[in-house]
Amino acid sequence: MKSNFSYEKGKLVSMEHALSSLKKLIQKSNGVHIDGLGCDLSAMNQIFIFAEKHLLSIDHYKNEFLYKFNNCLQTSRTNFSSKGEVKKRSDLVIVIDENENNKFLDFLFSEKRIRKKKKIYFVTDKKINCSRYEYVNPKNESSIDFCDFLYENILKFGLVNTKTGLKKYDELFRSIIDCKCGTIIFNSENKSIYLIQRIIDLVNLLNNEKKKFTLFHVNPDENLAGAIQTSLWKTGFPLRVNFSEKGPIFNPFEYNSNSLNTQKDLQIFISCFNVNPKMNFFKKNIFIGSPDFRLKKEVDLFIPTSIPGFDENGLIVRSDNVCVEKLVSKNKSSLMSVKEIFSLLNA
């Protein structure tokens, strides 16, 4: 059941009192960091205005996963696909470290006529019973070993002449040879930099072998793509920014909660979509977002808000970065939105 009450140090307070306490905590703080950013684009815009006004640092709490991926891209560019391109053009799809129960992959299975035109391989040990698709158990049950094995064999022998001696691997090689347009899908969350780099290199090597291959990166959700896009619009940098009197300063190594929780004493964490986000706690913590947040009595200040797509309309950037997606309200709420809260703070 959702709560409409704010909490200050575990005690119930009114929204008016909570907003007054929020302003006081900011004024008395020795440095403020904004994190989470699990909200829609209109709220994001007001948060960045607030951060610039008060010279704060700002990041999205899932940016660490994308940061590793972008680091690899800086040394090796590659070809990317959108959801629509995977659905309409790819006749071979190789999914690494996921199975068909992943809800994010529903767009692959939504239409029977599309599914019939594709060969879909799941390279994972997360096999499910009664699968309609091909599963390849990675050598030594490691995706790193699988990608290394494919990459080194293709590099040494070329694609056409490669023979692995392993039935499932050889079937996959034949499918790669026969395909007109292939896509590798993977999620970089909790993956090593080595594996991320190897997957990018594998896509590039297949293109060098005259096969048209693309990469579809499953981005973390909670509007991380929207946070990065808003940061680019506002600062020219992809998050991990600290506003100063001379303008925004970008530092991907230091401007994150892991580093700043020893340098600043107050964190404002925004999360509408996740009731149990992974937070790096500061000396003092303000949580603004989901009424069902599990640690509402353990933070210094908890302010519940309406949720885009549940009890308010909203816009987010789709996780493949291609377009904006509408979130339509299903219920009415008496709670303020994140946008309204930060609009009041900016007034």
PDB file of N, CA and C in Angstrom, residues 149-205:
ATOM      1  N   PHE A 149      36.904 -17.776 -27.900  1.00  0.00           N
ATOM      2  CA  PHE A 149      36.978 -18.928 -28.801  1.00  0.00           C
ATOM      3  C   PHE A 149      36.549 -18.532 -30.215  1.00  0.00           C
ATOM      4  N   LEU A 150      35.400 -17.846 -30.323  1.00  0.00           N
ATOM      5  CA  LEU A 150      34.909 -17.413 -31.630  1.00  0.00           C
ATOM      6  C   LEU A 150      35.874 -16.425 -32.272  1.00  0.00           C
ATOM      7  N   TYR A 151      36.284 -15.440 -31.509  1.00  0.00           N
ATOM      8  CA  TYR A 151      37.150 -14.381 -32.052  1.00  0.00           C
ATOM      9  C   TYR A 151      38.472 -14.960 -32.560  1.00  0.00           C
ATOM     10  N   GLU A 152      39.109 -15.782 -31.759  1.00  0.00           N
ATOM     11  CA  GLU A 152      40.422 -16.319 -32.126  1.00  0.00           C
ATOM     12  C   GLU A 152      40.344 -17.271 -33.315  1.00  0.00           C
ATOM     13  N   ASN A 153      39.255 -18.084 -33.385  1.00  0.00           N
ATOM     14  CA  ASN A 153      39.097 -18.997 -34.516  1.00  0.00           C
ATOM     15  C   ASN A 153      38.855 -18.240 -35.817  1.00  0.00           C
ATOM     16  N   ILE A 154      37.994 -17.232 -35.765  1.00  0.00           N
ATOM     17  CA  ILE A 154      37.710 -16.447 -36.974  1.00  0.00           C
ATOM     18  C   ILE A 154      38.951 -15.683 -37.410  1.00  0.00           C
ATOM     19  N   LEU A 155      39.666 -15.125 -36.431  1.00  0.00           N
ATOM     20  CA  LEU A 155      40.872 -14.362 -36.740  1.00  0.00           C
ATOM     21  C   LEU A 155      41.938 -15.253 -37.391  1.00  0.00           C
ATOM     22  N   LYS A 156      42.042 -16.505 -36.933  1.00  0.00           N
ATOM     23  CA  LYS A 156      43.092 -17.408 -37.410  1.00  0.00           C
ATOM     24  C   LYS A 156      42.733 -18.070 -38.734  1.00  0.00           C
ATOM     25  N   PHE A 157      41.481 -18.543 -38.843  1.00  0.00           N
ATOM     26  CA  PHE A 157      41.098 -19.368 -39.993  1.00  0.00           C
ATOM     27  C   PHE A 157      40.156 -18.663 -40.973  1.00  0.00           C
ATOM     28  N   GLY A 158      39.610 -17.507 -40.576  1.00  0.00           N
ATOM     29  CA  GLY A 158      38.567 -16.906 -41.398  1.00  0.00           C
ATOM     30  C   GLY A 158      37.240 -17.566 -41.071  1.00  0.00           C
ATOM     31  N   LEU A 159      36.161 -16.938 -41.462  1.00  0.00           N
ATOM     32  CA  LEU A 159      34.839 -17.440 -41.076  1.00  0.00           C
ATOM     33  C   LEU A 159      34.468 -18.718 -41.814  1.00  0.00           C
ATOM     34  N   VAL A 160      34.699 -18.774 -43.116  1.00  0.00           N
ATOM     35  CA  VAL A 160      34.255 -19.909 -43.927  1.00  0.00           C
ATOM     36  C   VAL A 160      34.986 -21.189 -43.559  1.00  0.00           C
ATOM     37  N   ASN A 161      36.264 -21.105 -43.264  1.00  0.00           N
ATOM     38  CA  ASN A 161      37.075 -22.297 -43.024  1.00  0.00           C
ATOM     39  C   ASN A 161      37.116 -22.740 -41.563  1.00  0.00           C
ATOM     40  N   THR A 162      36.418 -22.039 -40.700  1.00  0.00           N
ATOM     41  CA  THR A 162      36.487 -22.376 -39.281  1.00  0.00           C
ATOM     42  C   THR A 162      35.700 -23.641 -38.976  1.00  0.00           C
ATOM     43  N   LYS A 163      36.340 -24.594 -38.287  1.00  0.00           N
ATOM     44  CA  LYS A 163      35.706 -25.813 -37.794  1.00  0.00           C
ATOM     45  C   LYS A 163      36.065 -25.954 -36.322  1.00  0.00           C
ATOM     46  N   THR A 164      35.063 -25.957 -35.455  1.00  0.00           N
ATOM     47  CA  THR A 164      35.348 -25.977 -34.020  1.00  0.00           C
ATOM     48  C   THR A 164      35.373 -27.386 -33.445  1.00  0.00           C
ATOM     49  N   GLY A 165      34.672 -28.316 -34.094  1.00  0.00           N
ATOM     50  CA  GLY A 165      34.558 -29.655 -33.532  1.00  0.00           C
ATOM     51  C   GLY A 165      33.467 -29.766 -32.481  1.00  0.00           C
ATOM     52  N   LEU A 166      32.805 -28.653 -32.177  1.00  0.00           N
ATOM     53  CA  LEU A 166      31.694 -28.659 -31.220  1.00  0.00           C
ATOM     54  C   LEU A 166      30.406 -28.401 -31.998  1.00  0.00           C
ATOM     55  N   LYS A 167      29.451 -29.324 -31.878  1.00  0.00           N
ATOM     56  CA  LYS A 167      28.261 -29.299 -32.741  1.00  0.00           C
ATOM     57  C   LYS A 167      27.520 -27.960 -32.687  1.00  0.00           C
ATOM     58  N   LYS A 168      27.202 -27.484 -31.486  1.00  0.00           N
ATOM     59  CA  LYS A 168      26.435 -26.243 -31.357  1.00  0.00           C
ATOM     60  C   LYS A 168      27.218 -25.046 -31.891  1.00  0.00           C
ATOM     61  N   TYR A 169      28.522 -25.028 -31.658  1.00  0.00           N
ATOM     62  CA  TYR A 169      29.337 -23.933 -32.164  1.00  0.00           C
ATOM     63  C   TYR A 169      29.379 -23.954 -33.693  1.00  0.00           C
ATOM     64  N   ASP A 170      29.516 -25.154 -34.271  1.00  0.00           N
ATOM     65  CA  ASP A 170      29.564 -25.266 -35.732  1.00  0.00           C
ATOM     66  C   ASP A 170      28.231 -24.855 -36.360  1.00  0.00           C
ATOM     67  N   GLU A 171      27.113 -25.188 -35.706  1.00  0.00           N
ATOM     68  CA  GLU A 171      25.800 -24.756 -36.199  1.00  0.00           C
ATOM     69  C   GLU A 171      25.701 -23.234 -36.183  1.00  0.00           C
ATOM     70  N   LEU A 172      26.219 -22.640 -35.121  1.00  0.00           N
ATOM     71  CA  LEU A 172      26.198 -21.186 -35.010  1.00  0.00           C
ATOM     72  C   LEU A 172      27.066 -20.548 -36.089  1.00  0.00           C
ATOM     73  N   PHE A 173      28.240 -21.125 -36.349  1.00  0.00           N
ATOM     74  CA  PHE A 173      29.104 -20.617 -37.413  1.00  0.00           C
ATOM     75  C   PHE A 173      28.408 -20.669 -38.767  1.00  0.00           C
ATOM     76  N   ARG A 174      27.726 -21.780 -39.032  1.00  0.00           N
ATOM     77  CA  ARG A 174      27.008 -21.894 -40.318  1.00  0.00           C
ATOM     78  C   ARG A 174      25.908 -20.842 -40.430  1.00  0.00           C
ATOM     79  N   SER A 175      25.233 -20.584 -39.316  1.00  0.00           N
ATOM     80  CA  SER A 175      24.186 -19.555 -39.313  1.00  0.00           C
ATOM     81  C   SER A 175      24.777 -18.179 -39.571  1.00  0.00           C
ATOM     82  N   ILE A 176      25.958 -17.910 -39.013  1.00  0.00           N
ATOM     83  CA  ILE A 176      26.638 -16.628 -39.252  1.00  0.00           C
ATOM     84  C   ILE A 176      27.012 -16.495 -40.726  1.00  0.00           C
ATOM     85  N   ILE A 177      27.528 -17.586 -41.315  1.00  0.00           N
ATOM     86  CA  ILE A 177      27.910 -17.576 -42.732  1.00  0.00           C
ATOM     87  C   ILE A 177      26.703 -17.322 -43.629  1.00  0.00           C
ATOM     88  N   ASP A 178      25.561 -17.918 -43.267  1.00  0.00           N
ATOM     89  CA  ASP A 178      24.365 -17.842 -44.117  1.00  0.00           C
ATOM     90  C   ASP A 178      23.564 -16.559 -43.936  1.00  0.00           C
ATOM     91  N   CYS A 179      23.775 -15.855 -42.832  1.00  0.00           N
ATOM     92  CA  CYS A 179      22.906 -14.707 -42.551  1.00  0.00           C
ATOM     93  C   CYS A 179      23.233 -13.517 -43.452  1.00  0.00           C
ATOM     94  N   LYS A 180      22.239 -12.666 -43.663  1.00  0.00           N
ATOM     95  CA  LYS A 180      22.423 -11.436 -44.425  1.00  0.00           C
ATOM     96  C   LYS A 180      22.727 -10.256 -43.505  1.00  0.00           C
ATOM     97  N   CYS A 181      22.100 -10.283 -42.340  1.00  0.00           N
ATOM     98  CA  CYS A 181      22.317  -9.210 -41.370  1.00  0.00           C
ATOM     99  C   CYS A 181      22.178  -9.789 -39.970  1.00  0.00           C
ATOM    100  N   GLY A 182      23.246  -9.755 -39.204  1.00  0.00           N
ATOM    101  CA  GLY A 182      23.234 -10.332 -37.862  1.00  0.00           C
ATOM    102  C   GLY A 182      23.357  -9.271 -36.784  1.00  0.00           C
ATOM    103  N   THR A 183      22.879  -9.608 -35.591  1.00  0.00           N
ATOM    104  CA  THR A 183      22.970  -8.700 -34.449  1.00  0.00           C
ATOM    105  C   THR A 183      23.374  -9.477 -33.209  1.00  0.00           C
ATOM    106  N   ILE A 184      24.311  -8.930 -32.451  1.00  0.00           N
ATOM    107  CA  ILE A 184      24.652  -9.462 -31.137  1.00  0.00           C
ATOM    108  C   ILE A 184      24.022  -8.561 -30.087  1.00  0.00           C
ATOM    109  N   ILE A 185      23.248  -9.167 -29.174  1.00  0.00           N
ATOM    110  CA  ILE A 185      22.579  -8.427 -28.101  1.00  0.00           C
ATOM    111  C   ILE A 185      23.223  -8.797 -26.773  1.00  0.00           C
ATOM    112  N   PHE A 186      23.565  -7.781 -25.977  1.00  0.00           N
ATOM    113  CA  PHE A 186      24.066  -8.077 -24.631  1.00  0.00           C
ATOM    114  C   PHE A 186      23.858  -6.878 -23.716  1.00  0.00           C
ATOM    115  N   ASN A 187      23.938  -7.147 -22.425  1.00  0.00           N
ATOM    116  CA  ASN A 187      23.797  -6.129 -21.399  1.00  0.00           C
ATOM    117  C   ASN A 187      25.131  -6.014 -20.671  1.00  0.00           C
ATOM    118  N   SER A 188      25.697  -4.818 -20.609  1.00  0.00           N
ATOM    119  CA  SER A 188      27.021  -4.649 -20.003  1.00  0.00           C
ATOM    120  C   SER A 188      26.988  -4.587 -18.482  1.00  0.00           C
ATOM    121  N   GLU A 189      25.775  -4.580 -17.892  1.00  0.00           N
ATOM    122  CA  GLU A 189      25.668  -4.516 -16.437  1.00  0.00           C
ATOM    123  C   GLU A 189      26.338  -5.740 -15.809  1.00  0.00           C
ATOM    124  N   ASN A 190      27.200  -5.502 -14.845  1.00  0.00           N
ATOM    125  CA  ASN A 190      27.933  -6.563 -14.137  1.00  0.00           C
ATOM    126  C   ASN A 190      28.876  -7.363 -15.037  1.00  0.00           C
ATOM    127  N   LYS A 191      29.216  -6.818 -16.198  1.00  0.00           N
ATOM    128  CA  LYS A 191      30.182  -7.476 -17.087  1.00  0.00           C
ATOM    129  C   LYS A 191      31.557  -6.816 -16.923  1.00  0.00           C
ATOM    130  N   SER A 192      32.602  -7.606 -17.119  1.00  0.00           N
ATOM    131  CA  SER A 192      33.954  -7.068 -17.035  1.00  0.00           C
ATOM    132  C   SER A 192      34.251  -6.222 -18.271  1.00  0.00           C
ATOM    133  N   ILE A 193      35.184  -5.301 -18.115  1.00  0.00           N
ATOM    134  CA  ILE A 193      35.599  -4.480 -19.253  1.00  0.00           C
ATOM    135  C   ILE A 193      36.176  -5.369 -20.356  1.00  0.00           C
ATOM    136  N   TYR A 194      36.855  -6.440 -19.968  1.00  0.00           N
ATOM    137  CA  TYR A 194      37.445  -7.350 -20.966  1.00  0.00           C
ATOM    138  C   TYR A 194      36.347  -7.967 -21.834  1.00  0.00           C
ATOM    139  N   LEU A 195      35.257  -8.464 -21.202  1.00  0.00           N
ATOM    140  CA  LEU A 195      34.182  -9.093 -21.970  1.00  0.00           C
ATOM    141  C   LEU A 195      33.487  -8.069 -22.869  1.00  0.00           C
ATOM    142  N   ILE A 196      33.235  -6.877 -22.350  1.00  0.00           N
ATOM    143  CA  ILE A 196      32.602  -5.826 -23.159  1.00  0.00           C
ATOM    144  C   ILE A 196      33.442  -5.538 -24.393  1.00  0.00           C
ATOM    145  N   GLN A 197      34.755  -5.378 -24.179  1.00  0.00           N
ATOM    146  CA  GLN A 197      35.649  -5.082 -25.293  1.00  0.00           C
ATOM    147  C   GLN A 197      35.687  -6.230 -26.291  1.00  0.00           C
ATOM    148  N   ARG A 198      35.675  -7.472 -25.786  1.00  0.00           N
ATOM    149  CA  ARG A 198      35.743  -8.635 -26.674  1.00  0.00           C
ATOM    150  C   ARG A 198      34.497  -8.740 -27.550  1.00  0.00           C
ATOM    151  N   ILE A 199      33.319  -8.423 -27.007  1.00  0.00           N
ATOM    152  CA  ILE A 199      32.078  -8.464 -27.791  1.00  0.00           C
ATOM    153  C   ILE A 199      32.108  -7.395 -28.885  1.00  0.00           C
ATOM    154  N   ILE A 200      32.555  -6.205 -28.550  1.00  0.00           N
ATOM    155  CA  ILE A 200      32.688  -5.140 -29.551  1.00  0.00           C
ATOM    156  C   ILE A 200      33.673  -5.564 -30.644  1.00  0.00           C
ATOM    157  N   ASP A 201      34.808  -6.133 -30.231  1.00  0.00           N
ATOM    158  CA  ASP A 201      35.809  -6.582 -31.201  1.00  0.00           C
ATOM    159  C   ASP A 201      35.266  -7.690 -32.098  1.00  0.00           C
ATOM    160  N   LEU A 202      34.435  -8.575 -31.530  1.00  0.00           N
ATOM    161  CA  LEU A 202      33.850  -9.673 -32.310  1.00  0.00           C
ATOM    162  C   LEU A 202      32.921  -9.133 -33.395  1.00  0.00           C
ATOM    163  N   VAL A 203      32.099  -8.146 -33.065  1.00  0.00           N
ATOM    164  CA  VAL A 203      31.213  -7.520 -34.057  1.00  0.00           C
ATOM    165  C   VAL A 203      32.045  -6.892 -35.171  1.00  0.00           C
ATOM    166  N   ASN A 204      33.110  -6.189 -34.798  1.00  0.00           N
ATOM    167  CA  ASN A 204      33.965  -5.551 -35.805  1.00  0.00           C
ATOM    168  C   ASN A 204      34.676  -6.572 -36.682  1.00  0.00           C
ATOM    169  N   LEU A 205      35.120  -7.690 -36.085  1.00  0.00           N
ATOM    170  CA  LEU A 205      35.794  -8.729 -36.852  1.00  0.00           C
ATOM    171  C   LEU A 205      34.847  -9.376 -37.866  1.00  0.00           C
TER     172      LEU A 205
END
